[in-house]
Coordinates of C-alpha atoms (C1' of nucleotides) in Angstrom, one line a residue:
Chain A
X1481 CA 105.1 177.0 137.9
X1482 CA 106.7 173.4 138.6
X1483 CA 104.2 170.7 138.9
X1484 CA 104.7 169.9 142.7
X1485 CA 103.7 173.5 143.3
X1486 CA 100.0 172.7 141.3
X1487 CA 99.7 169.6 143.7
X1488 CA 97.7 171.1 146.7
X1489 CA 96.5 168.1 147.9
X1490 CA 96.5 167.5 151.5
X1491 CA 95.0 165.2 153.9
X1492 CA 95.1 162.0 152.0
X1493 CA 99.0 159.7 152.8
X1494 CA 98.7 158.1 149.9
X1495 CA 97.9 161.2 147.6
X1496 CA 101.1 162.9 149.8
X1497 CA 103.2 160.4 149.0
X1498 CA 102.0 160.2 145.3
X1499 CA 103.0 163.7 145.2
X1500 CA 106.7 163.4 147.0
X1501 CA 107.0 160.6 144.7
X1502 CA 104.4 159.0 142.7
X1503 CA 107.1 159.4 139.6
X1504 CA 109.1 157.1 138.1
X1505 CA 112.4 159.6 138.4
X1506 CA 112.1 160.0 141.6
X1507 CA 111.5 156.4 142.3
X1508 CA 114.1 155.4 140.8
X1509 CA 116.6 158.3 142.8
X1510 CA 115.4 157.0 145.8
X1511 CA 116.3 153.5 144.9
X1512 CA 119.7 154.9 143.8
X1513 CA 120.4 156.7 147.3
X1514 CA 118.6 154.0 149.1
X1515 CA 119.9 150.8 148.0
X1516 CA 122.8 151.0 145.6
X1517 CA 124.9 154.0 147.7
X1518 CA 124.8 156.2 145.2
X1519 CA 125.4 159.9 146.6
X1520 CA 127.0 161.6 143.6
X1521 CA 125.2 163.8 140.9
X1522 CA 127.1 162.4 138.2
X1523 CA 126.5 159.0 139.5
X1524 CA 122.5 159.5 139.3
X1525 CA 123.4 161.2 135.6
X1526 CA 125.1 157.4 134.8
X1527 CA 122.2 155.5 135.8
X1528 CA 121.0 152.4 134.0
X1529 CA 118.0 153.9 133.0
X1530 CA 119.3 157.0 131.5
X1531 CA 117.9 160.2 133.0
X1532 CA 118.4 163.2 131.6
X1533 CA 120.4 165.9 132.9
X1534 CA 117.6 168.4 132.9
X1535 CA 114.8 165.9 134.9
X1536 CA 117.6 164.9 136.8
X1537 CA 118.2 168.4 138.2
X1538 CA 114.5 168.9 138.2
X1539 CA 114.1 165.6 140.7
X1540 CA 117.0 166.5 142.6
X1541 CA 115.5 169.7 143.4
X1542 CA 112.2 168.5 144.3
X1543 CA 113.4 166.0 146.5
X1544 CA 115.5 168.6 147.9
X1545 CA 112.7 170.9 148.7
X1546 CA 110.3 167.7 149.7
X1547 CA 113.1 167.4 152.8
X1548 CA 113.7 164.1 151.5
X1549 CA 117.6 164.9 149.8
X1550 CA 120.5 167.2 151.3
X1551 CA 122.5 169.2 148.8
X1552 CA 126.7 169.3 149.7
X1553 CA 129.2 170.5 147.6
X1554 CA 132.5 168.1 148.1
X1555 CA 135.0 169.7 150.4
X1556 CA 137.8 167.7 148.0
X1557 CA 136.8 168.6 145.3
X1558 CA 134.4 171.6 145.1
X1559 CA 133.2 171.1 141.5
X1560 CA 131.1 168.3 142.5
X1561 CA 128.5 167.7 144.4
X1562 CA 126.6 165.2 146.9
X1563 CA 123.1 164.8 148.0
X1564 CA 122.4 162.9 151.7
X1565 CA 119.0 161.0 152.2
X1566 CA 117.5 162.9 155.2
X1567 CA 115.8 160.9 158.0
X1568 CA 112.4 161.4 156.2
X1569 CA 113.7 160.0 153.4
X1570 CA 115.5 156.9 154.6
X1571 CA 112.0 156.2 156.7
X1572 CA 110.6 155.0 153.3
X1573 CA 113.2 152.0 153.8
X1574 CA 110.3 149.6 155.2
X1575 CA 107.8 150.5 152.1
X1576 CA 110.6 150.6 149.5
X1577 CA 111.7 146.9 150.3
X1578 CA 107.8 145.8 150.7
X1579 CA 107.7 147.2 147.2
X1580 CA 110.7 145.0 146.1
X1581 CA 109.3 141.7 147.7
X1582 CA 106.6 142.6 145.8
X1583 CA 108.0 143.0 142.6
X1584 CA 110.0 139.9 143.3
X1585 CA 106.8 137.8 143.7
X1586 CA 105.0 139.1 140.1
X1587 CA 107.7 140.3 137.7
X1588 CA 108.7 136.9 136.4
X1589 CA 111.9 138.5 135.2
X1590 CA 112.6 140.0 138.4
X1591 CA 116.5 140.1 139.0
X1592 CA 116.1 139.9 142.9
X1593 CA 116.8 136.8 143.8
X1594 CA 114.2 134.7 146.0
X1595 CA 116.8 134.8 149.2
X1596 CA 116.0 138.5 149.7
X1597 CA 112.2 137.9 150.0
X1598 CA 112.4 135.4 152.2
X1599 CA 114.5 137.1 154.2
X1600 CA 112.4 140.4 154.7
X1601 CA 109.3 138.5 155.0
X1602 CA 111.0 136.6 157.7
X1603 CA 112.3 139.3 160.0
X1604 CA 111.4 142.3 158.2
X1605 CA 112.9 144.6 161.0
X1606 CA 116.4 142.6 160.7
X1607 CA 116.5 143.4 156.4
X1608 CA 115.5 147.3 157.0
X1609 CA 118.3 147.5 159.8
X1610 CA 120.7 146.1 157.2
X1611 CA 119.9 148.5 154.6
X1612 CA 119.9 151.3 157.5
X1613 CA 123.6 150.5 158.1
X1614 CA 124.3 150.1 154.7
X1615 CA 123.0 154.0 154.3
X1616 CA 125.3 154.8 157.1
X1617 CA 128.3 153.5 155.6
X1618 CA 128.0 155.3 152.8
X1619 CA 127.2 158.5 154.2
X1620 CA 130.1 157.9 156.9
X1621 CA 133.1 159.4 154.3
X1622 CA 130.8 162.2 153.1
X1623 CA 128.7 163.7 156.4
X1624 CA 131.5 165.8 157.3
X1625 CA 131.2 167.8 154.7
X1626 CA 129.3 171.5 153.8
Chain B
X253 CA 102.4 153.5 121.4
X254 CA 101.9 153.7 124.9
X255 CA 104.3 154.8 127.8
X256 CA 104.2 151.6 128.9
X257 CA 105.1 149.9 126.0
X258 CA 108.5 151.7 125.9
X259 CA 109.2 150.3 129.5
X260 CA 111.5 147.5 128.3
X261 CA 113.0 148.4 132.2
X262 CA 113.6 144.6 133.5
X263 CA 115.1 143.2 136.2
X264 CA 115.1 145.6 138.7
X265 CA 112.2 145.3 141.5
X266 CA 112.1 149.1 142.2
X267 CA 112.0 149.8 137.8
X268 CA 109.5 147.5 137.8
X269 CA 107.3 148.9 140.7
X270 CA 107.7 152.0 139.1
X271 CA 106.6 150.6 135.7
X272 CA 103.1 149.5 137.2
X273 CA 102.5 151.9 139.3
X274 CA 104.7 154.6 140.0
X275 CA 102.6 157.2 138.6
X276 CA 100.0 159.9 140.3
X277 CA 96.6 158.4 138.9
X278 CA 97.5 154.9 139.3
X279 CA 98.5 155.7 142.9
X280 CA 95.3 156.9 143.3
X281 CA 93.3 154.3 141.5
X282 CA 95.0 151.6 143.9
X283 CA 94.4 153.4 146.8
X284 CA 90.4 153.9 145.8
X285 CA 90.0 150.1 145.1
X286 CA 92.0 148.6 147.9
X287 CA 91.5 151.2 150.7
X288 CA 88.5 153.0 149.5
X289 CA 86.1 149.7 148.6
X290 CA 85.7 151.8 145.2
X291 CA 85.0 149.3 142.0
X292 CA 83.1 151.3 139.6
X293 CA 84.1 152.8 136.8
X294 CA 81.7 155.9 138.0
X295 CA 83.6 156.1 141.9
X296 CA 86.9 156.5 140.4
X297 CA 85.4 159.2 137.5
X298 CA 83.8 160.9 140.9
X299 CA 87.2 161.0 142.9
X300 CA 88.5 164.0 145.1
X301 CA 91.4 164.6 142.4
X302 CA 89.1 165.3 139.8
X303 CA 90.7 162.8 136.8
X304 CA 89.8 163.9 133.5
X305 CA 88.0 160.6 131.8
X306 CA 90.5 160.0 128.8
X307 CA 93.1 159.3 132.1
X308 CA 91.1 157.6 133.8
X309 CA 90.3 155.3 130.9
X310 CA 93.8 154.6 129.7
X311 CA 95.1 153.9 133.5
X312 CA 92.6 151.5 133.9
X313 CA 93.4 149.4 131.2
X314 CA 96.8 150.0 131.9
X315 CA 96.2 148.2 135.3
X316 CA 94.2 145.7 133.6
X317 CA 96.7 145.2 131.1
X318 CA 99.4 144.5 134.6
X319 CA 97.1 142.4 135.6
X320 CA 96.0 144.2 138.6
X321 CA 92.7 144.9 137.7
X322 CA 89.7 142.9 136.0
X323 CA 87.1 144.4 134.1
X324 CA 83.8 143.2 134.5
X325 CA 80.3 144.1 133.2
X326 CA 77.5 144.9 136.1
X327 CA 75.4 141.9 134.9
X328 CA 72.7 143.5 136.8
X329 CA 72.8 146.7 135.0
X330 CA 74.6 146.4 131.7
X331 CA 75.6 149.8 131.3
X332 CA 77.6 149.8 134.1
X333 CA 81.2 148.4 134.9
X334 CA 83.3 147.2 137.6
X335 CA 87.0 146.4 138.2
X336 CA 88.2 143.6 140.5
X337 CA 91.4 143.9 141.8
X338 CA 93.7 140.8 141.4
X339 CA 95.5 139.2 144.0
X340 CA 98.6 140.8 142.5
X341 CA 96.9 144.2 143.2
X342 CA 95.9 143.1 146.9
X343 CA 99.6 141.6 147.3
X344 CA 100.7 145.8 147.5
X345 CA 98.3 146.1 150.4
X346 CA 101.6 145.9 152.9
X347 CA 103.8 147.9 150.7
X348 CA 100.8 150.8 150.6
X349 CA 100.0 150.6 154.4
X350 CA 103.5 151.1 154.7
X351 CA 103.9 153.8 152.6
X352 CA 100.9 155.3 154.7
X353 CA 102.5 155.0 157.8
X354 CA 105.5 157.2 156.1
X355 CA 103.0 160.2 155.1
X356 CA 101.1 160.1 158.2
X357 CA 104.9 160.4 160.4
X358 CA 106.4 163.3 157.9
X359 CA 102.9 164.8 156.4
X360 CA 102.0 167.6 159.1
X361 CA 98.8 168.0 157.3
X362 CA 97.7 164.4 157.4
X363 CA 94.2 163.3 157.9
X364 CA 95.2 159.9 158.9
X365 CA 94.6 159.4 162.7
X366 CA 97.2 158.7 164.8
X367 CA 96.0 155.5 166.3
X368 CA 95.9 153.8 162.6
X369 CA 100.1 154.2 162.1
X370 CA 100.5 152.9 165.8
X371 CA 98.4 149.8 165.2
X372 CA 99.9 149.3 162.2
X373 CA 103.5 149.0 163.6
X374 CA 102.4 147.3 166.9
X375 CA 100.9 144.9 164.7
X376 CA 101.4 145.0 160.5
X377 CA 99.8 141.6 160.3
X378 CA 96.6 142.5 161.2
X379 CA 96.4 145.7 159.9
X380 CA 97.1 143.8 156.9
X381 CA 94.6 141.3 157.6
X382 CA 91.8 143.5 158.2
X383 CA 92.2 145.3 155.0
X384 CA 92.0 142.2 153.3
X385 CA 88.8 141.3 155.3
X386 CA 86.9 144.6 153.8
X387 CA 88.3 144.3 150.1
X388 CA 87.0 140.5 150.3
X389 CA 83.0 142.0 151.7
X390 CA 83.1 144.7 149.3
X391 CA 83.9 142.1 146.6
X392 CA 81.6 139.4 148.0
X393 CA 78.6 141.3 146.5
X394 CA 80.5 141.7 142.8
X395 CA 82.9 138.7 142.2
X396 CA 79.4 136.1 141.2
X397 CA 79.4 138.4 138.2
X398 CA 80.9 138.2 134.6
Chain C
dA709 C1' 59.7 156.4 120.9
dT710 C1' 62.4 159.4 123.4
dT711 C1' 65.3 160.8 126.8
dT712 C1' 68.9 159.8 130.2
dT713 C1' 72.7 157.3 132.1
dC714 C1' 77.0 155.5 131.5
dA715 C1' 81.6 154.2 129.9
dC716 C1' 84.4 155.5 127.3
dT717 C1' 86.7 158.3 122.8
dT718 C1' 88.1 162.3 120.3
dG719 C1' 89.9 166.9 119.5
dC720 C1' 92.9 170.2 120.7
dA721 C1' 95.5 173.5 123.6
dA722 C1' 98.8 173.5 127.2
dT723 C1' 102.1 171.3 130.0
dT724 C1' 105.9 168.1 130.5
dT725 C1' 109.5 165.3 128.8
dG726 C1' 113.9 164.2 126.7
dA727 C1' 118.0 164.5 123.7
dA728 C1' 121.5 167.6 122.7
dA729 C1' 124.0 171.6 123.1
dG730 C1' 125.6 175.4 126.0
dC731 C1' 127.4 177.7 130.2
dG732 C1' 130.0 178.9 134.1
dC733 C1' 132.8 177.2 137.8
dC734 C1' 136.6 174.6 139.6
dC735 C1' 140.8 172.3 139.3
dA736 C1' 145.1 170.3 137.1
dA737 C1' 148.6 170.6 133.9
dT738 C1' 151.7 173.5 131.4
Chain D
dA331 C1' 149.1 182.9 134.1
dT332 C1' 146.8 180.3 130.8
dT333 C1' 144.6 176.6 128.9
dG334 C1' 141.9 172.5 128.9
dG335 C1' 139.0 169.3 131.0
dG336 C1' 135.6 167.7 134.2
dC337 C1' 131.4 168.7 136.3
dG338 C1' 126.8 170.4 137.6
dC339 C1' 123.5 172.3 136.0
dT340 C1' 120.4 175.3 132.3
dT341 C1' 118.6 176.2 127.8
dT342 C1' 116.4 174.9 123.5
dC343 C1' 113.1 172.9 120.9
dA344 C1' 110.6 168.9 119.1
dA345 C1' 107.8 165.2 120.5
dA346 C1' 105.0 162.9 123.9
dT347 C1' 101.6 163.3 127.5
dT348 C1' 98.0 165.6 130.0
dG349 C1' 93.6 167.6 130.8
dC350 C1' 89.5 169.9 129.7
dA351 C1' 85.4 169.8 127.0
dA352 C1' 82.6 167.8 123.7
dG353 C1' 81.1 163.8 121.3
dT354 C1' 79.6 158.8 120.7
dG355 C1' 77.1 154.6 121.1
dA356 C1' 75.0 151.1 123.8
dA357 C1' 71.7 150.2 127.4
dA358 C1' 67.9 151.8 130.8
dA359 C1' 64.5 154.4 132.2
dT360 C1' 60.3 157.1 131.0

DNA sequence: ATTTTCACTTGCAATTTGAAAGCGCCCAAT
DNA sequence: ATTGGGCGCTTTCAAATTGCAAGTGAAAAT
């Protein structure tokens, strides 16, 4: 029995999104597929932060079967594989960057710099529409695929 | 030694999100003091998810140990405690309603009406603004206190 | 004086995590 | 055709975390 499957919870948005991902892995995935363009298993598997390849599967999966990730295998090179954000997850843009200003504003070693903040906070809808393009640049080379 | 004290993570807005908060209870603990007007020590111990009292305990002083949270005894009944939540704490308000917005569009169960994700996009601010409002009443009665 | 309330703390079994090794598939080179 | 890597997981197992239940000690109520 995985642990999503314990969480029956329903009803309350924050507890739902606690449970999709009110995790640091996961977190941390998201941030990966929403802001730095990663796509590539073995590109989550080289993070920073050092996930292991057995939560990293685990994660994968979950997201996968919270409709928040897409599973592809490469057309070019079928030994490797691709996830895609789905719309659901890529709506989590807005609170993802409210997050980041933030984290910007409290964590004193923050490595965001102070133009980013100022910008969102500014015209909020102008940051999340770069990000959104950014997301579709990315996915441009890959969405053909399987 | 504590989870959090092996969170060296630094830099990154999204790690450091994470770090503070990106975990089930203290999802849940947020959301009870800034959405719920919960301060008590005995509220959260009473919540819907049912968190056992050793968690409860060490996610509390976790938070107050972020600085999201102070402790304070009810001078009015010694036994009893509240926590405050700082204006770091209050500063997530945007990032949670936005997060809430997300469940309430993608969670088919959700018991969030309708009408609060439309007001909240037509107009974040005071959305915002009013949350503020009832976390500053249900403080007024508590914040003269030690 | 005694009991009750209340905020934790402790003990312990069960679950989850994480580092490392293993496995099977695909592809490239020989 | 065979071998050797690269790659995406899966397995193993010890260590850390969780969660239930019971306990503790200070303060209130009786």
């Amino acid at each position: 029995m995985k642990k999503s499957d314990k969480i029956t919870w329903s009803g309350c948005p924050v507890r739902y999104a606690a449970g999709v991902f009110g995790d640091k892995w996961c977190f941390v995935l998201l941030r990966d597929i929403l802001l730095h363009g990663k796509r590539y298993y073995g590109e989550f598997a080289a993070s920073e932060e050092g996930i292991s390849t057995n939560i990293l599967a685990d994660r994968l999966s979950r997201l996968e079967g919270d409709d928040m990730l897409t599973r592809h295998v490469d057309p070019n090179k079928r030994s490797k594989v691709f996830y895609l954000p789905t719309r659901k997850a890529r709506a989590l843009l807005p609170a993802f960057l409210g997050m980041m200003v933030w984290s910007t504003e409290f964590d004193e070693k923050t490595a965001a710099p102070a133009s980013f903040a100022k910008a969102f906070r500014e015209d909020p809808k102008a940051a999340i529409d770069w990000y959104e393009a950014e997301i579709d640049r990315v996915n441009a080379g890959l969405e053909h695929s399987s």
